[in-house]
Structures are given as C-alpha cells and as structure tokens.
mmCIF file of C-alpha atoms (C1' of nucleotides) in Angstrom:
data_model
loop_
_atom_site.group_PDB
_atom_site.id
_atom_site.type_symbol
_atom_site.label_atom_id
_atom_site.label_comp_id
_atom_site.label_asym_id
_atom_site.label_seq_id
_atom_site.Cartn_x
_atom_site.Cartn_y
_atom_site.Cartn_z
ATOM 1 C CA MET P 1 -43.306 1.525 39.813
ATOM 2 C CA GLU P 2 -41.493 2.599 36.698
ATOM 3 C CA SER P 3 -43.280 2.420 33.390
ATOM 4 C CA LEU P 4 -41.570 0.165 30.887
ATOM 5 C CA THR P 5 -41.595 1.860 27.519
ATOM 6 C CA PRO P 6 -38.682 0.200 25.749
ATOM 7 C CA LEU P 7 -36.144 2.243 23.822
ATOM 8 C CA SER P 8 -36.467 1.956 20.051
ATOM 9 C CA ARG P 9 -34.089 -0.073 17.914
ATOM 10 C CA ALA P 10 -33.689 2.959 15.659
ATOM 11 C CA LEU P 11 -32.146 4.901 18.529
ATOM 12 C CA CYS P 12 -29.534 2.188 19.031
ATOM 13 C CA GLU P 13 -28.658 2.281 15.334
ATOM 14 C CA ARG P 14 -27.538 5.907 15.500
ATOM 15 C CA PRO P 15 -23.794 6.746 15.493
ATOM 16 C CA VAL P 16 -22.222 5.550 18.753
ATOM 17 C CA ARG P 17 -21.452 8.958 20.170
ATOM 18 C CA GLU P 18 -25.012 10.098 19.562
ATOM 19 C CA LEU P 19 -26.212 6.871 21.132
ATOM 20 C CA ALA P 20 -24.006 7.390 24.189
ATOM 21 C CA ALA P 21 -25.500 10.832 24.679
ATOM 22 C CA ALA P 22 -29.034 9.609 24.033
ATOM 23 C CA LEU P 23 -28.680 6.830 26.607
ATOM 24 C CA LEU P 24 -27.994 9.310 29.395
ATOM 25 C CA GLY P 25 -31.143 9.775 31.443
ATOM 26 C CA GLN P 26 -32.712 6.532 30.220
ATOM 27 C CA ARG P 27 -33.431 3.555 32.472
ATOM 28 C CA LEU P 28 -31.603 0.267 32.666
ATOM 29 C CA VAL P 29 -34.074 -2.278 34.020
ATOM 30 C CA ARG P 30 -33.287 -5.725 35.411
ATOM 31 C CA ARG P 31 -36.260 -8.068 35.680
ATOM 32 C CA GLU P 32 -35.642 -11.243 37.638
ATOM 33 C CA ARG P 33 -37.637 -14.397 38.006
ATOM 34 C CA GLY P 34 -40.574 -13.594 40.237
ATOM 35 C CA GLY P 35 -40.930 -10.204 38.599
ATOM 36 C CA SER P 36 -38.797 -8.035 40.862
ATOM 37 C CA LEU P 37 -37.382 -4.980 39.105
ATOM 38 C CA THR P 38 -34.076 -3.296 39.768
ATOM 39 C CA VAL P 39 -33.831 0.052 37.985
ATOM 40 C CA GLY P 40 -31.189 2.708 37.512
ATOM 41 C CA ARG P 41 -30.850 5.938 35.562
ATOM 42 C CA ILE P 42 -27.921 5.920 33.165
ATOM 43 C CA VAL P 43 -25.580 8.783 34.076
ATOM 44 C CA GLU P 44 -22.310 7.747 32.436
ATOM 45 C CA ALA P 45 -21.594 6.037 29.099
ATOM 46 C CA GLU P 46 -18.536 5.437 26.931
ATOM 47 C CA ALA P 47 -18.600 5.039 23.135
ATOM 48 C CA TYR P 48 -16.499 2.473 21.256
ATOM 49 C CA ASP P 49 -16.360 2.997 17.531
ATOM 50 C CA GLY P 50 -15.644 -0.516 16.363
ATOM 51 C CA PRO P 51 -12.895 -2.064 14.244
ATOM 52 C CA ALA P 52 -12.464 0.754 11.743
ATOM 53 C CA GLY P 53 -10.897 3.503 13.797
ATOM 54 C CA ASP P 54 -10.903 2.430 17.419
ATOM 55 C CA ASP P 55 -7.960 0.292 18.560
ATOM 56 C CA SER P 56 -9.288 0.005 22.085
ATOM 57 C CA ALA P 57 -12.611 -1.607 21.176
ATOM 58 C CA HIS P 58 -12.863 -5.348 21.813
ATOM 59 C CA SER P 59 -13.846 -5.610 18.151
ATOM 60 C CA HIS P 60 -10.738 -3.843 16.864
ATOM 61 C CA ARG P 61 -9.357 -7.026 15.282
ATOM 62 C CA GLY P 62 -12.693 -8.168 13.977
ATOM 63 C CA GLU P 63 -15.264 -10.594 15.270
ATOM 64 C CA THR P 64 -14.234 -13.158 17.900
ATOM 65 C CA PRO P 65 -16.433 -15.469 19.985
ATOM 66 C CA ARG P 66 -16.281 -13.065 22.912
ATOM 67 C CA CYS P 67 -17.381 -9.934 21.074
ATOM 68 C CA ALA P 68 -19.767 -11.556 18.570
ATOM 69 C CA THR P 69 -22.690 -9.615 20.041
ATOM 70 C CA MET P 70 -21.056 -6.373 18.931
ATOM 71 C CA PHE P 71 -21.476 -7.541 15.330
ATOM 72 C CA GLY P 72 -25.109 -8.564 15.700
ATOM 73 C CA PRO P 73 -28.144 -6.297 15.556
ATOM 74 C CA ALA P 74 -28.074 -3.023 17.485
ATOM 75 C CA GLY P 75 -29.774 -2.736 20.853
ATOM 76 C CA HIS P 76 -28.546 -5.986 22.380
ATOM 77 C CA ALA P 77 -26.482 -6.434 25.545
ATOM 78 C CA TYR P 78 -22.796 -7.189 25.036
ATOM 79 C CA VAL P 79 -21.708 -8.543 28.425
ATOM 80 C CA TYR P 80 -18.112 -9.596 28.999
ATOM 81 C CA ALA P 81 -16.183 -10.802 32.038
ATOM 82 C CA THR P 82 -13.228 -8.852 33.336
ATOM 83 C CA GLN P 83 -10.603 -10.183 35.738
ATOM 84 C CA GLY P 84 -12.971 -13.024 36.547
ATOM 85 C CA ARG P 85 -14.398 -10.823 39.267
ATOM 86 C CA CYS P 86 -17.148 -8.880 37.592
ATOM 87 C CA CYS P 87 -18.715 -8.105 34.249
ATOM 88 C CA CYS P 88 -19.331 -4.997 32.178
ATOM 89 C CA VAL P 89 -22.362 -4.357 29.977
ATOM 90 C CA ASN P 90 -22.524 -2.542 26.650
ATOM 91 C CA VAL P 91 -25.336 -1.589 24.299
ATOM 92 C CA SER P 92 -24.486 -2.969 20.869
ATOM 93 C CA ALA P 93 -24.698 -0.443 18.064
ATOM 94 C CA GLY P 94 -24.008 -2.653 15.031
ATOM 95 C CA ALA P 95 -20.862 -3.293 12.961
ATOM 96 C CA GLY P 96 -18.656 -3.877 15.995
ATOM 97 C CA LYS P 97 -19.634 -0.647 17.721
ATOM 98 C CA ALA P 98 -20.973 -0.409 21.269
ATOM 99 C CA VAL P 99 -21.565 1.882 24.227
ATOM 100 C CA LEU P 100 -20.234 0.794 27.618
ATOM 101 C CA LEU P 101 -22.574 1.656 30.486
ATOM 102 C CA ARG P 102 -20.341 3.024 33.238
ATOM 103 C CA ALA P 103 -22.645 4.232 35.993
ATOM 104 C CA LEU P 104 -26.251 4.301 37.166
ATOM 105 C CA GLU P 105 -28.099 6.429 39.636
ATOM 106 C CA PRO P 106 -30.102 3.845 41.644
ATOM 107 C CA LEU P 107 -33.872 4.325 41.381
ATOM 108 C CA ASP P 108 -35.654 1.088 42.353
ATOM 109 C CA GLY P 109 -34.593 -2.077 44.141
ATOM 110 C CA LEU P 110 -31.964 -0.346 46.263
ATOM 111 C CA ALA P 111 -32.142 -3.057 48.933
ATOM 112 C CA ARG P 112 -31.345 -5.752 46.366
ATOM 113 C CA MET P 113 -28.518 -3.683 44.950
ATOM 114 C CA ARG P 114 -27.023 -3.111 48.389
ATOM 115 C CA ARG P 115 -27.380 -6.765 49.349
ATOM 116 C CA ARG P 116 -25.559 -7.913 46.220
ATOM 117 C CA ARG P 117 -22.745 -5.392 46.672
ATOM 118 C CA LEU P 118 -22.248 -6.205 50.349
ATOM 119 C CA ALA P 119 -22.086 -9.929 49.568
ATOM 120 C CA ARG P 120 -18.806 -9.264 47.732
ATOM 121 C CA LEU P 121 -17.221 -6.994 50.324
ATOM 122 C CA GLY P 122 -15.066 -7.563 53.364
ATOM 123 C CA ASP P 123 -15.282 -5.470 56.505
ATOM 124 C CA GLY P 124 -13.680 -2.361 55.043
ATOM 125 C CA PRO P 125 -14.518 1.287 54.482
ATOM 126 C CA THR P 126 -16.500 0.532 51.331
ATOM 127 C CA ARG P 127 -18.934 -1.620 53.311
ATOM 128 C CA ARG P 128 -19.445 1.138 55.846
ATOM 129 C CA ARG P 129 -20.007 3.751 53.135
ATOM 130 C CA LEU P 130 -22.609 1.623 51.355
ATOM 131 C CA GLN P 131 -24.426 1.012 54.627
ATOM 132 C CA SER P 132 -24.521 4.678 55.555
ATOM 133 C CA PRO P 133 -27.658 6.657 54.633
ATOM 134 C CA GLY P 134 -25.836 8.742 52.013
ATOM 135 C CA GLY P 135 -24.094 5.782 50.417
ATOM 136 C CA ALA P 136 -26.766 4.743 47.919
ATOM 137 C CA HIS P 137 -25.329 6.758 45.038
ATOM 138 C CA GLU P 138 -22.219 4.536 45.116
ATOM 139 C CA LEU P 139 -24.103 1.282 44.561
ATOM 140 C CA ALA P 140 -23.788 1.304 40.755
ATOM 141 C CA MET P 141 -20.938 3.803 40.361
ATOM 142 C CA GLY P 142 -18.566 2.107 37.907
ATOM 143 C CA PRO P 143 -19.079 -0.446 35.130
ATOM 144 C CA GLY P 144 -18.311 -3.511 37.274
ATOM 145 C CA ARG P 145 -20.295 -2.323 40.289
ATOM 146 C CA LEU P 146 -23.235 -1.564 38.006
ATOM 147 C CA CYS P 147 -23.319 -5.210 36.936
ATOM 148 C CA LEU P 148 -22.904 -6.494 40.477
ATOM 149 C CA SER P 149 -25.838 -4.357 41.638
ATOM 150 C CA LEU P 150 -28.135 -5.549 38.869
ATOM 151 C CA ALA P 151 -26.927 -9.173 38.838
ATOM 152 C CA ILE P 152 -25.713 -8.906 35.254
ATOM 153 C CA ASP P 153 -23.396 -11.685 34.083
ATOM 154 C CA ARG P 154 -22.370 -13.463 30.882
ATOM 155 C CA ALA P 155 -25.683 -15.348 30.873
ATOM 156 C CA LEU P 156 -27.269 -12.074 29.745
ATOM 157 C CA ASP P 157 -24.895 -11.590 26.815
ATOM 158 C CA GLY P 158 -26.959 -11.077 23.680
ATOM 159 C CA VAL P 159 -30.339 -10.315 25.259
ATOM 160 C CA ASP P 160 -32.463 -7.817 23.364
ATOM 161 C CA LEU P 161 -32.488 -4.574 25.339
ATOM 162 C CA CYS P 162 -35.358 -3.231 23.238
ATOM 163 C CA ASP P 163 -37.682 -6.134 24.080
ATOM 164 C CA PRO P 164 -39.978 -5.241 27.002
ATOM 165 C CA THR P 165 -40.076 -8.890 28.095
ATOM 166 C CA SER P 166 -36.285 -9.273 28.400
ATOM 167 C CA PRO P 167 -34.597 -9.883 31.749
ATOM 168 C CA LEU P 168 -32.517 -6.786 30.978
ATOM 169 C CA LEU P 169 -33.842 -3.865 28.996
ATOM 170 C CA LEU P 170 -33.621 -0.188 28.272
ATOM 171 C CA ALA P 171 -36.666 1.890 29.115
ATOM 172 C CA ALA P 172 -37.500 5.493 28.436
ATOM 173 C CA GLY P 173 -36.569 7.974 31.142
ATOM 174 C CA GLU P 174 -36.003 11.691 30.816
ATOM 175 C CA PRO P 175 -33.547 12.619 28.052
ATOM 176 C CA VAL P 176 -30.694 14.769 29.295
ATOM 177 C CA ASP P 177 -30.326 18.322 27.993
ATOM 178 C CA PRO P 178 -27.207 18.397 25.783
ATOM 179 C CA ALA P 179 -25.995 21.345 27.846
ATOM 180 C CA GLU P 180 -25.874 19.024 30.879
ATOM 181 C CA ILE P 181 -23.705 16.441 29.101
ATOM 182 C CA VAL P 182 -19.963 16.527 29.754
ATOM 183 C CA TRP P 183 -17.586 14.830 27.299
ATOM 184 C CA THR P 184 -14.155 13.701 28.425
ATOM 185 C CA PRO P 185 -11.547 11.247 27.176
ATOM 186 C CA ARG P 186 -11.981 7.680 28.269
ATOM 187 C CA ILE P 187 -10.811 6.719 31.708
ATOM 188 C CA GLY P 188 -9.256 3.513 32.961
ATOM 189 C CA LEU P 189 -6.035 1.833 33.953
ATOM 190 C CA ASN P 190 -4.800 1.309 30.410
ATOM 191 C CA PRO P 191 -3.250 4.523 29.025
ATOM 192 C CA ARG P 192 -4.042 3.290 25.534
ATOM 193 C CA LEU P 193 -7.716 3.851 26.235
ATOM 194 C CA ALA P 194 -7.271 7.571 26.599
ATOM 195 C CA SER P 195 -4.581 7.943 23.957
ATOM 196 C CA HIS P 196 -6.955 8.814 21.173
ATOM 197 C CA GLY P 197 -7.772 12.148 22.687
ATOM 198 C CA TRP P 198 -11.361 11.543 21.737
ATOM 199 C CA PRO P 199 -13.942 12.849 24.166
ATOM 200 C CA TRP P 200 -15.970 9.700 24.000
ATOM 201 C CA ARG P 201 -16.993 9.375 27.620
ATOM 202 C CA ALA P 202 -20.235 11.188 28.297
ATOM 203 C CA PHE P 203 -21.715 11.816 31.712
ATOM 204 C CA VAL P 204 -24.396 13.886 33.354
ATOM 205 C CA ALA P 205 -23.025 17.043 34.948
ATOM 206 C CA GLY P 206 -23.578 17.099 38.666
ATOM 207 C CA SER P 207 -24.547 13.459 39.070
ATOM 208 C CA ARG P 208 -23.189 12.029 42.302
ATOM 209 C CA ALA P 209 -23.123 8.551 40.739
ATOM 210 C CA VAL P 210 -20.491 9.334 38.099
ATOM 211 C CA SER P 211 -17.348 7.255 38.572
ATOM 212 C CA PRO P 212 -14.364 9.476 39.321
ATOM 213 C CA PRO P 213 -11.282 9.529 37.042
ATOM 214 C CA ARG P 214 -8.415 7.307 38.120
ATOM 215 C CA GLY P 215 -4.666 7.267 37.767
ATOM 216 C "C1'" DC C 1 -0.936 -25.979 24.594
ATOM 217 C "C1'" DT C 2 1.166 -21.950 26.889
ATOM 218 C "C1'" DC C 3 1.303 -17.266 28.095
ATOM 219 C "C1'" DA C 4 0.660 -12.302 28.668
ATOM 220 C "C1'" DC C 5 -2.711 -9.180 29.574
ATOM 221 C "C1'" DG C 6 -6.649 -6.510 30.854
ATOM 222 C "C1'" DA C 7 -13.097 -1.345 28.955
ATOM 223 C "C1'" DT C 8 -11.965 -3.513 37.322
ATOM 224 C "C1'" DC C 9 -12.425 -3.355 42.287
ATOM 225 C "C1'" DA C 10 -11.119 -3.026 47.129
ATOM 226 C "C1'" DG C 11 -8.102 -1.815 50.534
ATOM 227 C "C1'" DC C 12 -4.207 0.493 52.199
ATOM 228 C "C1'" DT C 13 -0.490 4.342 52.319
ATOM 229 C "C1'" DG D 1 -1.274 6.812 44.233
ATOM 230 C "C1'" DC D 2 -0.157 1.740 44.527
ATOM 231 C "C1'" DT D 3 -0.880 -3.289 44.951
ATOM 232 C "C1'" DG D 4 -3.087 -7.933 44.957
ATOM 233 C "C1'" DA D 5 -6.817 -10.736 43.648
ATOM 234 C "C1'" DT D 6 -8.162 -13.782 40.026
ATOM 235 C "C1'" DC D 7 -9.299 -15.866 35.376
ATOM 236 C "C1'" DG D 8 -11.388 -15.390 30.630
ATOM 237 C "C1'" DT D 9 -9.717 -14.303 26.291
ATOM 238 C "C1'" DG D 10 -7.036 -14.274 22.230
ATOM 239 C "C1'" DA D 11 -2.630 -14.661 20.030
ATOM 240 C "C1'" DG D 12 1.151 -17.448 18.895
ATOM 241 C "C1'" DG D 13 3.985 -21.849 18.676
#
DNA sequence: CTCACGATCAGCT
DNA sequence: GCTGATCGTGAGG
C-alpha cells in the first residue's frame, strides 16, 4: 500500500515549467467509493502558461465556464472532455496556468485499470497488447488513456489534489533527478501546439510509459 | 441558434 | 501515416 503524503499547495504555485518537472515521479492517486486505490507514477507532463503568452492554452482568451478551474487556486484538478470520448486532467497552477498529465507508470490497481481500458476496446491489436504480460506499461500511456484507467471524468473537475481525502489527489513519490528529465516541444495533432518551439513537455528518460510522438 | 473545431484514440495501410 | 468516431465548447449571427 502506498503512503498518502499529499503534495503541498506551495509546490503547485511554482512557475508551470518548474511544476511540470516537479510532478514527474510523484503519484496520482484515485480513491473510489469503498476505498480502493488506483495509483500511477507521473512520467510525462506538459506545461501551459496561461493567457499571457500561450495561445494554445484553453485559458488563452480568458476565463470561460469550461476552464474556470484554471483560474482558481493552484493544486486543483482541471478536467475537460475531448471528442466526447475521453477526458484529460491537468494540475491547476493559478492565473490560467496548468500542467497536463500525459502519462503514468501503473503502480497499484492494475486489474482495475486494465478492466476499464478493455471495456472501451473492440477485438483489435490494442486489446491483445493490454492483455499480454508485458502490456501493463501501456495502460495509462497518453492523457486520455490515463483518465480512462483511473476513471477520471468531468465530475472530478475542481477537486483539490492537495487534500488527502479527495477522490483524486497527488501524493509524494520519488522526485526525478533533473538529469533524467527530457524536455521537448509539445506533441499532438494540432501543429499550433508545437509552433512555439518551447520545450514544455517534460518526461522521464527511459520510461516505457511515455506516449510516443505522433504525426 | 448554428457551426467549425479539437491538449484524442483505435484500427488499418 | 491516415481516417472515422463522436460531441462538448466557444464564437459569431
């Protein structure tokens, strides 16, 4: 059983790129009714710098109902729906800034994670990979898959990730040595997201759970 | 009200 | 590397 020392609010109030780096190695913990815990180690994170200088942030035109959590206190979960299929979860960092959690290395509750992923899959190669013994690292590889594995949806938007009693929280793991952190431009289908040339995507070198670049 | 568009995923070529 | 699924969101009339 993982210990549940929550991450401090002060950490989440640091500049977003520092926060993205500091989140690597920490735990994302999902506590469901009945007390079951699903836990992953954060291995990939992406910083969004808010309305001032970041056109690709959801907050780039100011506060809207969808992204209101980004303008609330730091350390809360900003969860939004994408394509109606799945959600993505961010750690709010105040003033419209946030860090998107892109990938976890599964630690606890692997059976629950696999069950929830398989429930969404047809009879294709992905199903067979996830069922194979070496397939566990793929369970939460990618921002949408991460949320599917941990049963994160819009109902969790706004929960306090620094509160040890929350259904979703950040807990202390092992910080990652800065030398092990790789920075790259953002990835995704929208070329605009990488157009800044900013190396704002941080991931743990060598992690098998890091989502591969696309396009 | 209408409409264009994704911070994605899965499956196939 | 390319396409379809599928729908919330936000901008504009």
